[in-house]
């Protein structure tokens, strides 16, 4: 799989791990439970920005992590220096060989709260250890893919370029953020390394400093047009958009491009009131014979501002979106969690539950699968059904689904087909999944979003998509809740 | 300098650059201005969360970037494939040798809006190229150090542990975020690799899954106490803090630790109402003979919640702070900018200005220095004075400073001493600065914060610290503004 990035020694992220994973792992070994088979679910509880769904992303990087997971002698020496780990444990780490099974929802899939996005099963010592990186990887990219998709949808068909590297939270925030933004529907990124590494189209023209470095705006524009006559997009707001920038741009289009028989690509406005400035600029360009010259806007944009200025009639052909996308500024945390849901005893899977006073924080126990039910006529997604892993869905018969809390809320689903969402990506520590390219993931994402009803896509107060539990899973959960109640609420 | 992390091929971040830096660089070369000496300032305009100051961070990583800046054959091939760069430019990149001068404010220094935190001067083609990484590096770490320091101050002496890796925006967000949080005053981090790499104390005990993996909470606690009798800190909220967690903890302290003559370290509460739960838990622990058992809280904390629960009398000894610190959730963007401020012509420095309709977006032109004026008696910082680089301050005479916008606001400063904030870190592309260790930076930061008045430290509506321009610099700016006015506001 040549698309994989091979982490060498100096990019060894094995110790990018919460310290308690190590203290627990050492304890599991000491207490003889390290080899007990445990099942962990990674899932989230709430869609950022109160949206209707999220976009799964980060699986490729998670695979790279598992593939590169090993402890160097330096790692072991450092751990030994802490003085709390047994030699038996350090020797276990030295010979560490990842042997878990892993399932994941493919990148680009719309996903919903409480669904397991990643399941890791294997020796407790291992399945526990990978928690930090499973969460970090999926939380980050899913956050950005979800935010990017909101912005893309707000622009209603106008291209969105990701311009946020300089305001990202760290280098990987920029690089993998650009990747996630592309999956979510952006058409390109200013982040050059993201093109080299993933094939995401890199775009960009000039900064204000280009203008300032020449003796005048006109000379700067002229120098640009002469350098890039085929790709002439001019930044017009260094001094004054309407009095200087657009008139100078038109003059250069006339003087440099016209004699060569070339058309300008566009102008970019990076400050000021974009509604007013784009309307005026549009008219000036049209009147000068450049109705095909595009207007790009790039000033603190997000889905809310884009919707607002477009609804006011701003004349914008595409958007460059920076800090508010690359940090998901309006809600910069994706709250994925990683919870123990089952253990094996004598080859049998024993479901486990984590209780909370907060009912929505109670976990769904057991080893599970997710089925997405689609309408046979419209191909729209009707509901997701979380089942125990060994359940099957009979597509030939109607199925009754019900709200797991308000169980009287029932719905009979007919004329449907069901697709499993979780696919196996690691079998006994060996990767068994072929990662699609980012272009394939991006196309898949767009196609999957087309299966969602408009009501789910709405920005404000979207319809809550059904994520229900199978009767069998629901019964397991009830049984564990009742047991807990007897034990602890005496 | 052995503390430096040497980026190898696979961590080659040279192309982590906005694509327009490359199109501009190619254009500068073509137009014969590539070797023109340019001066760029990196600065910010607004303190996040409306705070009174920021904490500078990220200089060490910026140095690592400059030291590792080179284009591999693979980079060149990729760029050639874009079809828009001249062979002359590609050959320039192949032989690229960083030759700029760079000045920076040392890490851990409190800094204020409109002060140059980094200055890069050198051939335009180079000084332009490094923009993205200067901004990305300093923006990220300064954001997190600033946020961490707010949280540390809110806790009023109680230790803050950084627990956010899993919710960070990418791997570097976790690693360098942990570094910045430590500089800002955290006492440790759960991020293990940050200890291995920087020496930041790694801490952590157990997750809920430890409890779940055993047959009961009591057995889980017992297993822990037997494994780590010297470091027994128990997570008490898996089932029910007051009915189960604290009673089981006390039982295990009594049964396991007491016979060994050991004391417990503490309990951790990760959910529920921390005011209520810590008060009740404190009483239970005290009554059981464990008044020395600490209570650690780690549930969606930030400076606002910490202040609130402490003011209500919550019994908390230390805090674990996760997602709201590592992403600076309340304001996750540090808006640093990088602007051309001067060029050299015939060996003379010509100041340049960037105009905006928004007065606070107008740049301070010229090659500059910052002096911090301290009171000789109290050693408190009185004001910062931005000057042209060749100005000196006569400490033996009073100095009159004035607001650069409301120039009638004047203040005579007497009995002061002045310190230069900007130090040279690169001379003709060679590092001339010895980076302090993170512990030295952290101590320096704490000492520097002690030089700020309480009024500047306040969370709500802090006093605006004076950042004024020298008369000479102010006059240069006025002259350029007037020239601009004549040229563009006809």
CSV table of C-alpha atoms in Angstrom, one decimal, chain A residues 165-391:
chain,number,residue,atom,x,y,z
A,165,UNK,CA,-2.3,26.3,7.8
A,166,UNK,CA,-0.9,29.4,9.5
A,167,UNK,CA,-3.6,29.3,12.2
A,168,UNK,CA,-3.7,25.6,12.7
A,169,UNK,CA,-3.0,24.0,16.1
A,170,UNK,CA,0.4,22.5,15.2
A,171,UNK,CA,1.9,21.1,12.0
A,172,UNK,CA,-0.3,18.0,11.9
A,173,UNK,CA,-3.3,20.2,12.5
A,174,UNK,CA,-2.4,21.9,9.2
A,175,UNK,CA,-1.5,18.7,7.2
A,176,UNK,CA,-4.2,16.3,8.4
A,177,UNK,CA,-6.6,19.2,8.7
A,178,UNK,CA,-6.2,19.9,5.0
A,179,UNK,CA,-6.8,16.2,4.3
A,180,UNK,CA,-10.0,16.1,6.4
A,181,UNK,CA,-11.2,19.4,4.8
A,182,UNK,CA,-10.8,17.8,1.4
A,183,UNK,CA,-12.7,14.7,2.4
A,184,UNK,CA,-15.4,17.0,3.7
A,185,UNK,CA,-15.7,18.6,0.2
A,186,UNK,CA,-13.2,21.4,-0.1
A,187,UNK,CA,-11.8,21.6,-3.7
A,188,UNK,CA,-8.2,22.4,-2.7
A,189,UNK,CA,-5.9,23.7,-0.1
A,190,UNK,CA,-3.1,26.2,0.3
A,191,UNK,CA,-1.2,23.6,2.2
A,192,UNK,CA,1.5,22.5,-0.3
A,193,UNK,CA,2.6,19.4,1.5
A,194,UNK,CA,-0.9,18.1,1.5
A,195,UNK,CA,-0.7,18.0,-2.3
A,196,UNK,CA,2.6,16.3,-2.3
A,197,UNK,CA,1.6,13.7,0.3
A,198,UNK,CA,-2.1,13.1,-0.5
A,199,UNK,CA,-2.7,14.6,-3.9
A,200,UNK,CA,-5.0,17.4,-2.6
A,201,UNK,CA,-4.8,20.2,-5.2
A,202,UNK,CA,-2.6,23.0,-3.9
A,203,UNK,CA,-3.7,26.5,-4.7
A,204,UNK,CA,-2.7,30.1,-4.1
A,205,UNK,CA,-1.5,33.3,-5.8
A,206,UNK,CA,-0.1,36.3,-3.9
A,207,UNK,CA,-0.1,38.0,-0.5
A,208,UNK,CA,-0.1,41.7,0.3
A,209,UNK,CA,3.7,41.6,0.6
A,210,UNK,CA,3.9,41.0,-3.2
A,211,UNK,CA,2.1,44.3,-3.8
A,212,UNK,CA,4.2,46.1,-1.2
A,213,UNK,CA,7.5,44.9,-2.5
A,214,UNK,CA,7.0,46.8,-5.8
A,215,UNK,CA,6.9,50.5,-6.2
A,216,UNK,CA,3.2,50.6,-6.8
A,217,UNK,CA,0.1,48.3,-6.9
A,218,UNK,CA,0.0,48.8,-10.7
A,219,UNK,CA,3.6,47.6,-11.1
A,220,UNK,CA,3.0,44.7,-8.8
A,221,UNK,CA,-0.1,43.6,-10.7
A,222,UNK,CA,1.8,44.0,-14.0
A,223,UNK,CA,4.7,41.9,-12.8
A,224,UNK,CA,2.3,39.2,-11.7
A,225,UNK,CA,0.4,39.2,-15.0
A,226,UNK,CA,3.7,38.9,-16.9
A,227,UNK,CA,4.8,36.0,-14.7
A,228,UNK,CA,1.6,34.1,-14.6
A,229,UNK,CA,-0.4,35.2,-17.7
A,230,UNK,CA,-2.4,31.9,-17.7
A,231,UNK,CA,-3.2,32.1,-14.0
A,232,UNK,CA,-3.8,35.8,-13.3
A,233,UNK,CA,-5.7,36.2,-10.0
A,234,UNK,CA,-4.9,39.5,-8.3
A,235,UNK,CA,-5.3,40.5,-4.7
A,236,UNK,CA,-7.0,43.9,-4.8
A,237,UNK,CA,-7.3,45.1,-1.2
A,238,UNK,CA,-3.8,46.2,-0.2
A,239,UNK,CA,-4.7,49.9,-0.5
A,240,UNK,CA,-8.3,50.5,-1.5
A,241,UNK,CA,-10.4,47.9,-3.4
A,242,UNK,CA,-12.6,50.2,-5.4
A,243,UNK,CA,-10.4,53.2,-5.9
A,244,UNK,CA,-7.1,51.4,-6.5
A,245,UNK,CA,-7.3,47.6,-6.6
A,246,UNK,CA,-10.0,46.9,-9.1
A,247,UNK,CA,-9.1,49.8,-11.5
A,248,UNK,CA,-5.4,48.7,-11.5
A,249,UNK,CA,-6.4,45.1,-12.1
A,250,UNK,CA,-8.6,46.0,-15.1
A,251,UNK,CA,-5.8,48.1,-16.5
A,252,UNK,CA,-3.4,45.2,-16.2
A,253,UNK,CA,-5.9,42.8,-17.7
A,254,UNK,CA,-6.2,45.2,-20.7
A,255,UNK,CA,-2.5,46.0,-21.1
A,256,UNK,CA,-0.9,42.6,-20.4
A,257,UNK,CA,-3.5,39.8,-21.0
A,258,UNK,CA,-5.6,41.2,-23.8
A,259,UNK,CA,-2.7,41.6,-26.3
A,260,UNK,CA,-1.8,37.9,-25.5
A,261,UNK,CA,-5.4,36.8,-26.2
A,262,UNK,CA,-5.7,35.6,-22.5
A,263,UNK,CA,-8.5,36.1,-20.0
A,264,UNK,CA,-8.0,36.9,-16.3
A,265,UNK,CA,-8.8,34.2,-13.7
A,266,UNK,CA,-10.1,36.5,-11.0
A,267,UNK,CA,-9.6,39.0,-8.2
A,268,UNK,CA,-9.4,38.3,-4.5
A,269,UNK,CA,-10.7,40.4,-1.7
A,270,UNK,CA,-9.4,39.7,1.8
A,271,UNK,CA,-10.9,42.6,3.9
A,272,UNK,CA,-13.8,45.0,4.2
A,273,UNK,CA,-17.5,44.4,3.7
A,274,UNK,CA,-17.6,41.7,1.2
A,275,UNK,CA,-21.3,42.2,0.2
A,276,UNK,CA,-20.7,45.9,-0.7
A,277,UNK,CA,-17.2,45.4,-2.2
A,278,UNK,CA,-18.1,42.3,-4.4
A,279,UNK,CA,-21.2,44.0,-5.8
A,280,UNK,CA,-19.3,47.1,-6.8
A,281,UNK,CA,-16.3,45.1,-8.1
A,282,UNK,CA,-18.6,42.8,-10.1
A,283,UNK,CA,-20.1,45.8,-11.8
A,284,UNK,CA,-16.7,47.4,-12.6
A,285,UNK,CA,-15.4,44.1,-14.0
A,286,UNK,CA,-18.5,43.5,-16.1
A,287,UNK,CA,-18.5,47.0,-17.4
A,288,UNK,CA,-14.8,46.6,-18.4
A,289,UNK,CA,-15.6,43.5,-20.4
A,290,UNK,CA,-14.6,40.9,-17.8
A,291,UNK,CA,-17.8,39.2,-16.8
A,292,UNK,CA,-15.9,35.9,-16.7
A,293,UNK,CA,-13.4,37.3,-14.1
A,294,UNK,CA,-14.1,35.4,-10.9
A,295,UNK,CA,-14.4,37.0,-7.4
A,296,UNK,CA,-12.7,35.1,-4.6
A,297,UNK,CA,-13.3,36.2,-1.0
A,298,UNK,CA,-11.2,35.1,2.0
A,299,UNK,CA,-11.9,37.2,5.1
A,300,UNK,CA,-12.7,35.3,8.3
A,301,UNK,CA,-15.3,33.1,6.5
A,302,UNK,CA,-17.4,30.3,8.0
A,303,UNK,CA,-20.7,28.6,7.2
A,304,UNK,CA,-22.7,31.3,9.0
A,305,UNK,CA,-21.1,34.3,7.3
A,306,UNK,CA,-21.1,32.6,3.9
A,307,UNK,CA,-24.9,31.9,4.2
A,308,UNK,CA,-25.5,35.4,5.3
A,309,UNK,CA,-23.5,37.2,2.6
A,310,UNK,CA,-24.9,35.0,-0.1
A,311,UNK,CA,-28.4,35.6,1.0
A,312,UNK,CA,-27.7,39.3,0.8
A,313,UNK,CA,-26.7,38.8,-2.9
A,314,UNK,CA,-23.0,39.2,-2.5
A,315,UNK,CA,-21.3,38.5,-5.9
A,316,UNK,CA,-18.9,35.7,-4.9
A,317,UNK,CA,-17.6,32.9,-7.0
A,318,UNK,CA,-15.5,31.0,-4.5
A,319,UNK,CA,-14.3,31.2,-0.9
A,320,UNK,CA,-10.9,30.8,0.8
A,321,UNK,CA,-11.6,29.7,4.3
A,322,UNK,CA,-8.9,29.8,6.9
A,323,UNK,CA,-8.8,29.8,10.7
A,324,UNK,CA,-12.5,29.1,11.3
A,325,UNK,CA,-12.3,25.8,9.3
A,326,UNK,CA,-8.8,24.5,10.3
A,327,UNK,CA,-9.5,24.9,14.0
A,328,UNK,CA,-13.3,24.3,13.8
A,329,UNK,CA,-13.5,27.6,15.7
A,330,UNK,CA,-17.2,27.6,16.6
A,331,UNK,CA,-16.7,24.3,18.4
A,332,UNK,CA,-13.1,23.1,18.3
A,333,UNK,CA,-13.4,19.9,20.3
A,334,UNK,CA,-14.7,16.6,19.0
A,335,UNK,CA,-15.6,14.7,22.1
A,336,UNK,CA,-15.0,11.1,21.1
A,337,UNK,CA,-14.6,8.6,23.9
A,338,UNK,CA,-13.1,5.1,24.1
A,339,UNK,CA,-14.9,2.8,26.5
A,340,UNK,CA,-14.6,-0.8,27.5
A,341,UNK,CA,-17.8,-2.6,26.3
A,342,UNK,CA,-17.0,-6.3,26.8
A,343,UNK,CA,-14.5,-8.9,27.9
A,344,UNK,CA,-14.1,-12.5,26.9
A,345,UNK,CA,-14.2,-15.3,29.5
A,346,UNK,CA,-13.7,-18.9,28.5
A,347,UNK,CA,-14.2,-17.8,24.9
A,348,UNK,CA,-17.5,-16.1,25.7
A,349,UNK,CA,-18.1,-12.4,25.2
A,350,UNK,CA,-19.3,-10.8,28.4
A,351,UNK,CA,-20.9,-7.4,27.9
A,352,UNK,CA,-19.7,-4.6,30.3
A,353,UNK,CA,-21.4,-1.3,31.1
A,354,UNK,CA,-20.2,2.1,32.4
A,355,UNK,CA,-22.8,3.8,34.5
A,356,UNK,CA,-23.2,7.6,34.9
A,357,UNK,CA,-25.7,9.8,36.7
A,358,UNK,CA,-26.0,11.4,33.3
A,359,UNK,CA,-28.2,8.9,31.3
A,360,UNK,CA,-26.6,9.8,27.9
A,361,UNK,CA,-23.2,8.9,29.3
A,362,UNK,CA,-24.2,5.3,29.9
A,363,UNK,CA,-22.4,3.1,27.4
A,364,UNK,CA,-24.0,0.6,25.0
A,365,UNK,CA,-22.5,-2.7,26.1
A,366,UNK,CA,-21.3,-5.6,24.0
A,367,UNK,CA,-19.5,-6.3,20.7
A,368,UNK,CA,-21.5,-4.6,18.1
A,369,UNK,CA,-22.2,-3.9,14.4
A,370,UNK,CA,-24.1,-1.0,12.8
A,371,UNK,CA,-26.6,-1.5,10.0
A,372,UNK,CA,-27.7,1.5,7.9
A,373,UNK,CA,-31.2,0.9,6.5
A,374,UNK,CA,-31.9,2.5,3.1
A,375,UNK,CA,-35.2,3.0,1.4
A,376,UNK,CA,-35.3,0.7,-1.7
A,377,UNK,CA,-37.0,3.3,-3.9
A,378,UNK,CA,-35.3,6.6,-2.9
A,379,UNK,CA,-32.0,5.1,-1.7
A,380,UNK,CA,-32.3,7.5,1.3
A,381,UNK,CA,-31.0,6.5,4.7
A,382,UNK,CA,-33.9,5.8,7.0
A,383,UNK,CA,-32.2,4.8,10.2
A,384,UNK,CA,-29.1,3.2,11.8
A,385,UNK,CA,-29.6,0.1,13.9
A,386,UNK,CA,-26.9,-0.9,16.3
A,387,UNK,CA,-27.0,-4.7,16.9
A,388,UNK,CA,-24.8,-7.3,18.6
A,389,UNK,CA,-22.1,-8.3,16.2
A,390,UNK,CA,-23.6,-11.7,15.4
A,391,UNK,CA,-27.0,-10.5,14.5
